[in-house]
């Protein structure tokens, strides 16, 4: 991986000198952008990119590394990604080990951007809790040391505000010719905890709980206001509007989940991505992978049999496919358990612009409607 990233750096510099740079590169001293210039911003994946877009609006040029339907677990950076980081003033990342490739890519790019870990104020699930193929107990732990050792932005006065749209059309996604944004053909689901090291100690999928998205929006607004004080009032207003809409969304989710009979409130998914959602809204989880990462080998026959028995024991009528993963093994397990495959749910990426779930709000609504209809 290190040699590949060194090659990326060489190629990135060649691209940079060949004119593949934006009109308004970041100021060399790392200060605020010139008057009238957009703030150059990178988000690591599509869900986070939408939240950044809602806060930044017209004042930022946003580029996203892992696009809609892309799997950040298996993402392979390109020279273009290195150039994007090199030119950025701010890099927004999920943290909690989700972007395992980012440290090397960032170093190889020579970027001086400020890295903002948007989950830093969120109570994270430890992997030894999250990676259970049986029902999740859902204890949330305090942690003071979960930050990934990245450069964290200085705190500025918290601004109240934001706007949240149903559309992600305002994103300035780079057109990617060299990474597959579509579902990756893993064709596997896993029972045993074999890849926790890909995520450090914590489950990174905090965004599925809407209150955590609210915390992320606050971090985003704070960072943008600090990097671009001239537009701080706009970022703060956007934050307020976004938080208001997210609180309404959170209340709607709770109302919808209440429609599911208590004994059927069990989410059977491919990899362990709905732990925060389940804990926030009163469900239990069974995951076929047994891991918070989608990077896992096929489970053994005994492991598959254990999951099938767990599904039968719950009495739930459906298991859920995911937009980032091939459903082959999930379908096999559903057949053995005598239940339906429903979905796909949008898990680690938004849906494409021409499909359902192309913004954060639309993703949550799509997932909740699909879950409720299947489990009622």
Short mmCIF file of C-alpha atoms in Angstrom, two decimals:
data_model
loop_
_atom_site.label_atom_id
_atom_site.label_comp_id
_atom_site.label_asym_id
_atom_site.label_seq_id
_atom_site.Cartn_x
_atom_site.Cartn_y
_atom_site.Cartn_z
CA UNK A 1 0.00 0.00 0.00
CA UNK A 2 2.83 2.42 0.87
CA UNK A 3 4.57 1.88 -2.48
CA UNK A 4 1.29 2.43 -4.30
CA UNK A 5 0.74 5.69 -2.46
CA UNK A 6 4.26 6.87 -3.25
CA UNK A 7 3.45 6.26 -6.91
CA UNK A 8 0.22 8.21 -6.43
CA UNK A 9 2.20 11.16 -5.14
CA UNK A 10 4.44 11.20 -8.22
CA UNK A 11 1.45 10.93 -10.54
CA UNK A 12 -0.45 13.56 -8.57
CA UNK A 13 2.35 16.06 -8.90
CA UNK A 14 2.51 15.42 -12.64
CA UNK A 15 -1.23 16.04 -12.87
CA UNK A 16 -0.92 19.19 -10.79
CA UNK A 17 1.76 20.67 -13.03
CA UNK A 18 -0.17 19.71 -16.16
CA UNK A 19 -3.01 22.09 -15.29
CA UNK A 20 -5.33 19.79 -13.32
CA UNK A 21 -5.77 22.44 -10.60
CA UNK A 22 -8.90 24.42 -9.67
CA UNK A 23 -9.25 28.09 -10.45
CA UNK A 24 -8.96 29.07 -6.80
CA UNK A 25 -6.28 26.98 -5.03
CA UNK A 26 -5.95 27.37 -1.29
CA UNK A 27 -3.81 30.26 -0.08
CA UNK A 28 -0.20 29.20 0.50
CA UNK A 29 -0.22 30.32 4.13
CA UNK A 30 -3.25 28.16 4.97
CA UNK A 31 -5.33 31.23 5.83
CA UNK A 32 -8.84 32.21 4.81
CA UNK A 33 -9.64 32.13 1.07
CA UNK A 34 -9.37 35.40 -0.90
CA UNK A 35 -12.51 37.53 -1.02
CA UNK A 36 -15.04 35.97 -3.37
CA UNK A 37 -13.15 32.67 -3.68
CA UNK A 38 -14.76 29.36 -2.71
CA UNK A 39 -13.23 27.47 0.19
CA UNK A 40 -11.64 24.26 -1.15
CA UNK A 41 -13.09 21.33 0.81
CA UNK A 42 -12.82 17.55 0.57
CA UNK A 43 -15.15 15.02 2.24
CA UNK A 44 -14.06 11.42 2.41
CA UNK A 45 -17.38 9.75 1.48
CA UNK A 46 -20.77 10.63 0.08
CA UNK A 47 -22.86 10.68 3.27
CA UNK A 48 -20.46 13.05 4.97
CA UNK A 49 -20.20 15.04 1.74
CA UNK A 50 -23.92 15.75 1.79
CA UNK A 51 -23.77 17.05 5.37
CA UNK A 52 -20.82 19.27 4.46
CA UNK A 53 -22.71 20.56 1.43
CA UNK A 54 -25.75 21.47 3.52
CA UNK A 55 -23.61 23.64 5.78
CA UNK A 56 -21.17 25.04 3.23
CA UNK A 57 -23.59 25.83 0.44
CA UNK A 58 -22.37 28.26 -2.20
CA UNK A 59 -19.31 29.32 -0.24
CA UNK A 60 -17.38 26.07 -0.67
CA UNK A 61 -16.13 23.94 -3.50
CA UNK A 62 -16.79 20.42 -2.24
CA UNK A 63 -15.17 17.33 -3.69
CA UNK A 64 -15.85 13.83 -2.38
CA UNK A 65 -13.41 10.93 -2.50
CA UNK A 66 -15.76 7.91 -2.27
CA UNK A 67 -18.91 8.67 -4.24
CA UNK A 68 -22.51 7.35 -4.18
CA UNK A 69 -22.80 3.55 -3.88
CA UNK A 70 -19.04 3.37 -3.26
CA UNK A 71 -17.56 1.23 -0.47
CA UNK A 72 -15.10 3.19 1.66
CA UNK A 73 -13.92 -0.08 3.21
CA UNK A 74 -12.45 -1.26 -0.09
CA UNK A 75 -11.71 2.12 -1.69
CA UNK A 76 -8.58 2.29 -3.86
CA UNK A 77 -7.28 5.88 -4.14
CA UNK A 78 -6.22 7.31 -7.49
CA UNK A 79 -3.79 10.09 -8.45
CA UNK A 80 -6.78 12.39 -8.81
CA UNK A 81 -7.62 11.83 -5.14
CA UNK A 82 -4.11 12.81 -4.16
CA UNK A 83 -4.43 16.06 -6.13
CA UNK A 84 -7.79 16.79 -4.48
CA UNK A 85 -6.24 16.45 -1.02
CA UNK A 86 -3.21 18.51 -2.01
CA UNK A 87 -5.45 21.40 -3.08
CA UNK A 88 -7.86 21.27 -0.13
CA UNK A 89 -8.02 23.75 2.72
CA UNK A 90 -10.16 21.43 4.86
CA UNK A 91 -10.58 17.65 4.78
CA UNK A 92 -13.67 16.30 6.54
CA UNK A 93 -13.43 12.67 7.65
CA UNK A 94 -15.58 10.33 9.69
CA UNK A 95 -12.74 9.00 11.81
CA UNK A 96 -13.12 5.98 14.12
CA UNK A 97 -10.95 4.05 11.65
CA UNK A 98 -13.50 4.23 8.83
CA UNK A 99 -11.06 5.64 6.28
CA UNK A 100 -8.18 3.24 6.87
CA UNK A 101 -6.46 4.39 3.68
CA UNK A 102 -6.57 8.11 4.44
CA UNK A 103 -3.43 8.61 6.53
CA UNK A 104 -1.13 7.22 3.85
CA UNK A 105 -2.96 9.01 1.06
CA UNK A 106 -2.87 12.30 2.93
CA UNK A 107 0.87 11.99 3.61
CA UNK A 108 1.60 11.02 0.02
CA UNK A 109 -0.37 13.98 -1.31
CA UNK A 110 1.76 16.51 0.54
CA UNK A 111 -1.43 18.22 1.69
CA UNK A 112 -1.36 20.92 4.35
CA UNK A 113 -5.14 20.84 4.80
CA UNK A 114 -6.75 20.86 8.20
CA UNK A 115 -8.32 17.48 8.94
CA UNK A 116 -11.67 17.56 10.73
CA UNK A 117 -12.89 14.37 12.43
CA UNK A 118 -16.64 14.93 12.61
CA UNK A 119 -17.34 12.10 15.09
CA UNK A 120 -15.01 13.42 17.74
CA UNK A 121 -17.81 14.45 20.14
CA UNK A 122 -19.84 11.25 19.64
CA UNK A 123 -19.91 8.39 22.12
CA UNK A 124 -18.47 5.52 20.09
CA UNK A 125 -19.25 1.81 20.26
CA UNK A 126 -16.27 -0.37 20.89
CA UNK A 127 -15.79 -3.10 18.33
CA UNK A 128 -15.78 -5.80 20.99
CA UNK A 129 -19.38 -4.74 21.66
CA UNK A 130 -20.37 -4.05 18.08
CA UNK A 131 -18.98 -7.17 16.44
CA UNK A 132 -21.51 -9.65 17.79
CA UNK A 133 -23.35 -11.87 15.32
CA UNK A 134 -26.13 -12.22 17.87
CA UNK A 135 -28.38 -9.53 19.33
CA UNK A 136 -26.63 -6.28 20.11
CA UNK A 137 -26.74 -5.18 23.71
CA UNK A 138 -26.21 -1.59 22.69
CA UNK A 139 -24.14 -0.16 25.52
CA UNK A 140 -22.48 3.07 24.52
CA UNK A 141 -19.09 3.71 26.07
CA UNK A 142 -17.33 6.89 27.02
CA UNK A 143 -14.02 7.23 25.23
CA UNK A 144 -11.42 9.91 25.43
CA UNK A 145 -8.81 8.27 23.20
CA UNK A 146 -10.74 7.25 20.10
CA UNK A 147 -9.45 10.04 17.87
CA UNK A 148 -7.34 8.66 15.12
CA UNK A 149 -4.25 10.71 15.83
CA UNK A 150 -5.22 13.07 13.03
CA UNK A 151 -4.74 16.82 13.11
CA UNK A 152 -7.85 18.29 14.76
CA UNK A 153 -9.08 21.79 14.17
CA UNK A 154 -8.96 24.43 16.85
CA UNK A 155 -12.31 25.05 18.52
CA UNK A 156 -14.05 28.23 17.47
CA UNK A 157 -17.20 29.62 19.04
CA UNK A 158 -20.06 27.28 18.22
CA UNK A 159 -22.35 28.73 15.61
CA UNK A 160 -26.00 27.94 15.55
CA UNK A 161 -27.29 27.14 12.10
CA UNK A 162 -27.55 25.12 8.89
CA UNK A 163 -29.78 24.19 6.00
CA UNK A 164 -30.63 20.64 5.01
CA UNK A 165 -32.05 19.82 1.57
CA UNK A 166 -33.53 16.69 0.12
CA UNK A 167 -31.15 16.97 -2.84
CA UNK A 168 -27.40 16.46 -3.09
CA UNK A 169 -27.18 18.25 -6.42
CA UNK A 170 -25.05 21.01 -4.92
CA UNK A 171 -22.10 18.64 -4.53
CA UNK A 172 -19.14 19.27 -6.76
CA UNK A 173 -18.28 15.58 -7.09
CA UNK A 174 -15.27 14.88 -9.24
CA UNK A 175 -16.18 12.50 -12.05
CA UNK A 176 -14.29 9.33 -11.21
CA UNK A 177 -13.00 7.21 -14.04
CA UNK A 178 -10.78 5.01 -11.97
CA UNK A 179 -12.83 3.94 -8.96
CA UNK A 180 -16.01 1.94 -9.00
CA UNK A 181 -18.79 3.84 -7.31
CA UNK A 182 -21.18 0.96 -7.73
CA UNK A 183 -21.65 -1.99 -5.38
CA UNK A 184 -18.51 -3.99 -4.91
CA UNK A 185 -18.63 -7.66 -5.72
CA UNK A 186 -17.57 -9.00 -2.36
CA UNK A 187 -20.27 -11.63 -2.49
CA UNK A 188 -19.73 -12.43 1.15
CA UNK A 189 -21.19 -11.91 4.55
CA UNK A 190 -19.31 -12.85 7.67
CA UNK A 191 -20.07 -14.17 11.11
CA UNK A 192 -16.81 -14.21 12.97
CA UNK A 193 -14.82 -11.15 14.00
CA UNK A 194 -11.90 -11.33 11.59
CA UNK A 195 -11.33 -7.77 10.42
CA UNK A 196 -11.70 -5.49 13.42
CA UNK A 197 -8.21 -4.18 12.77
CA UNK A 198 -9.53 -2.33 9.74
CA UNK A 199 -11.41 0.01 12.06
CA UNK A 200 -9.20 0.30 15.11
CA UNK A 201 -11.22 -0.07 18.30
CA UNK A 202 -14.55 1.49 17.39
CA UNK A 203 -17.61 1.04 15.19
CA UNK A 204 -17.48 3.96 12.74
CA UNK A 205 -21.10 3.92 11.48
CA UNK A 206 -22.38 6.68 13.77
CA UNK A 207 -24.26 8.58 11.03
CA UNK A 208 -27.23 6.18 11.02
CA UNK A 209 -28.41 7.68 14.33
CA UNK A 210 -29.81 11.09 13.43
CA UNK A 211 -28.70 12.74 16.72
CA UNK A 212 -25.13 11.85 15.74
CA UNK A 213 -25.63 13.53 12.37
CA UNK A 214 -26.65 16.64 14.30
CA UNK A 215 -23.36 16.50 16.19
CA UNK A 216 -21.49 16.10 12.88
CA UNK A 217 -23.24 19.16 11.42
CA UNK A 218 -22.10 21.21 14.41
CA UNK A 219 -18.49 20.10 13.89
CA UNK A 220 -18.70 20.94 10.19
CA UNK A 221 -20.11 24.42 10.80
CA UNK A 222 -17.49 25.16 13.43
CA UNK A 223 -14.65 24.17 11.11
CA UNK A 224 -15.99 26.09 8.11
CA UNK A 225 -16.55 29.23 10.16
CA UNK A 226 -13.03 29.02 11.53
CA UNK A 227 -11.45 28.56 8.10
CA UNK A 228 -13.62 31.21 6.41
CA UNK A 229 -14.65 33.85 8.98
CA UNK A 230 -16.04 36.15 6.31
CA UNK A 231 -18.88 33.67 5.70
CA UNK A 232 -19.26 32.46 9.28
CA UNK A 233 -22.78 33.90 9.64
CA UNK A 234 -23.93 31.94 6.59
CA UNK A 235 -22.46 28.70 7.89
CA UNK A 236 -24.08 29.30 11.27
CA UNK A 237 -27.48 29.98 9.73
CA UNK A 238 -27.19 26.85 7.60
CA UNK A 239 -26.32 24.85 10.67
CA UNK A 240 -29.44 26.08 12.50
CA UNK A 241 -31.74 25.17 9.62
CA UNK A 242 -30.12 21.77 9.18
CA UNK A 243 -30.36 20.90 12.86
CA UNK A 244 -34.02 21.91 12.93
CA UNK A 245 -34.78 19.60 10.00
CA UNK A 246 -32.71 16.78 11.46
CA UNK A 247 -34.62 16.99 14.74
CA UNK A 248 -37.86 16.65 12.79
CA UNK A 249 -36.36 13.67 10.95
CA UNK A 250 -35.34 12.07 14.25
CA UNK A 251 -38.88 12.41 15.62
CA UNK A 252 -40.27 10.89 12.40
CA UNK A 253 -37.92 7.89 12.67
CA UNK A 254 -39.08 7.19 16.23
CA UNK A 255 -42.73 7.37 15.19
CA UNK A 256 -42.13 4.95 12.33
CA UNK A 257 -40.17 2.42 14.38
CA UNK A 258 -42.98 2.41 16.94
CA UNK A 259 -45.14 0.77 14.24
CA UNK A 260 -43.00 -2.38 14.34
CA UNK A 261 -44.13 -5.01 16.87
CA UNK A 262 -41.57 -5.26 19.66
CA UNK A 263 -40.72 -8.89 18.93
CA UNK A 264 -39.93 -8.04 15.30
CA UNK A 265 -37.58 -5.16 15.95
CA UNK A 266 -34.56 -7.10 14.75
CA UNK A 267 -32.32 -5.93 11.88
CA UNK A 268 -30.49 -8.69 10.05
CA UNK A 269 -27.94 -7.05 7.76
CA UNK A 270 -24.83 -7.94 5.84
CA UNK A 271 -22.11 -6.18 7.82
CA UNK A 272 -22.48 -4.54 11.19
CA UNK A 273 -23.53 -1.07 10.15
CA UNK A 274 -26.74 -0.32 12.10
CA UNK A 275 -25.53 -0.57 15.68
CA UNK A 276 -25.94 3.13 16.45
CA UNK A 277 -29.30 3.19 14.68
CA UNK A 278 -30.49 0.15 16.65
CA UNK A 279 -29.40 1.57 19.99
CA UNK A 280 -30.94 4.96 19.31
CA UNK A 281 -34.31 3.66 18.14
CA UNK A 282 -34.83 0.49 20.15
CA UNK A 283 -33.96 -2.37 17.81
CA UNK A 284 -31.61 -5.32 17.98
CA UNK A 285 -29.14 -6.37 15.29
CA UNK A 286 -27.90 -9.61 13.82
CA UNK A 287 -25.28 -9.23 11.12
CA UNK A 288 -24.15 -11.87 8.69
CA UNK A 289 -20.60 -10.60 8.44
CA UNK A 290 -20.01 -10.35 12.16
CA UNK A 291 -17.78 -7.34 11.44
CA UNK A 292 -18.06 -3.57 11.15
CA UNK A 293 -15.98 -3.87 7.97
CA UNK A 294 -17.17 -5.17 4.61
CA UNK A 295 -13.66 -6.53 3.99
CA UNK A 296 -14.02 -10.12 5.12
CA UNK A 297 -13.56 -13.56 3.68
CA UNK A 298 -16.52 -15.86 3.22
CA UNK A 299 -17.68 -17.38 6.50
CA UNK A 300 -17.32 -21.07 7.25
CA UNK A 301 -20.26 -23.43 6.86
CA UNK A 302 -20.55 -23.63 10.65
CA UNK A 303 -20.65 -19.84 10.92
CA UNK A 304 -23.36 -19.65 8.25
CA UNK A 305 -25.36 -22.28 10.11
CA UNK A 306 -25.12 -20.26 13.33
CA UNK A 307 -26.47 -17.16 11.61
CA UNK A 308 -29.31 -19.14 10.03
CA UNK A 309 -30.28 -20.46 13.45
CA UNK A 310 -30.15 -16.95 14.90
CA UNK A 311 -32.46 -15.70 12.16
CA UNK A 312 -34.91 -18.54 12.75
CA UNK A 313 -34.82 -17.89 16.48
CA UNK A 314 -35.75 -14.25 16.06
CA UNK A 315 -38.81 -15.05 13.96
CA UNK A 316 -38.25 -11.98 11.78
CA UNK A 317 -39.58 -12.24 8.20
CA UNK A 318 -36.71 -10.58 6.32
CA UNK A 319 -33.01 -9.89 6.06
CA UNK A 320 -31.68 -6.73 4.44
CA UNK A 321 -29.25 -6.33 1.56
CA UNK A 322 -26.94 -3.30 1.29
CA UNK A 323 -26.18 -0.97 -1.59
CA UNK A 324 -22.40 -1.38 -1.23
CA UNK A 325 -22.28 -5.18 -1.21
CA UNK A 326 -23.10 -8.05 -3.52
CA UNK A 327 -26.13 -9.81 -1.96
CA UNK A 328 -25.10 -13.34 -2.98
CA UNK A 329 -24.38 -14.76 0.47
CA UNK A 330 -27.20 -12.83 2.11
CA UNK A 331 -29.59 -14.41 -0.39
CA UNK A 332 -28.14 -17.85 0.35
CA UNK A 333 -28.63 -17.40 4.09
CA UNK A 334 -32.15 -16.04 3.59
CA UNK A 335 -33.05 -19.15 1.57
CA UNK A 336 -31.73 -21.43 4.30
CA UNK A 337 -33.56 -19.47 6.98
CA UNK A 338 -36.79 -19.33 4.96
CA UNK A 339 -37.05 -15.52 4.95
CA UNK A 340 -37.06 -12.79 2.31
CA UNK A 341 -34.22 -10.53 1.23
CA UNK A 342 -35.37 -6.90 1.30
CA UNK A 343 -33.63 -3.74 0.19
CA UNK A 344 -31.05 -2.77 -0.52
CA UNK A 345 -30.62 -0.46 2.44
CA UNK A 346 -28.24 2.46 1.99
CA UNK A 347 -25.52 1.82 4.51
CA UNK A 348 -22.05 3.29 3.93
CA UNK A 349 -22.90 5.44 0.90
CA UNK A 350 -25.73 7.52 -0.51
CA UNK A 351 -27.66 6.35 -3.55
CA UNK A 352 -26.90 7.81 -6.96
CA UNK A 353 -28.50 11.15 -7.84
CA UNK A 354 -31.15 9.52 -10.04
CA UNK A 355 -32.24 7.04 -7.36
CA UNK A 356 -33.69 7.08 -3.87
CA UNK A 357 -31.43 8.10 -1.04
CA UNK A 358 -29.27 10.69 -2.80
CA UNK A 359 -29.09 12.93 0.30
CA UNK A 360 -28.71 12.19 4.00
CA UNK A 361 -32.36 12.87 4.77
CA UNK A 362 -33.53 10.83 1.79
CA UNK A 363 -31.22 7.97 2.81
CA UNK A 364 -32.65 7.83 6.34
CA UNK A 365 -36.24 7.99 5.06
CA UNK A 366 -35.59 5.25 2.49
CA UNK A 367 -33.98 2.96 5.06
CA UNK A 368 -36.64 3.47 7.71
CA UNK A 369 -39.53 2.98 5.28
CA UNK A 370 -37.93 -0.19 3.92
CA UNK A 371 -37.30 -1.58 7.42
CA UNK A 372 -40.77 -0.76 8.75
CA UNK A 373 -42.59 -2.19 5.72
CA UNK A 374 -40.58 -5.42 5.93
CA UNK A 375 -40.90 -5.97 9.70
CA UNK A 376 -44.47 -4.81 10.45
#
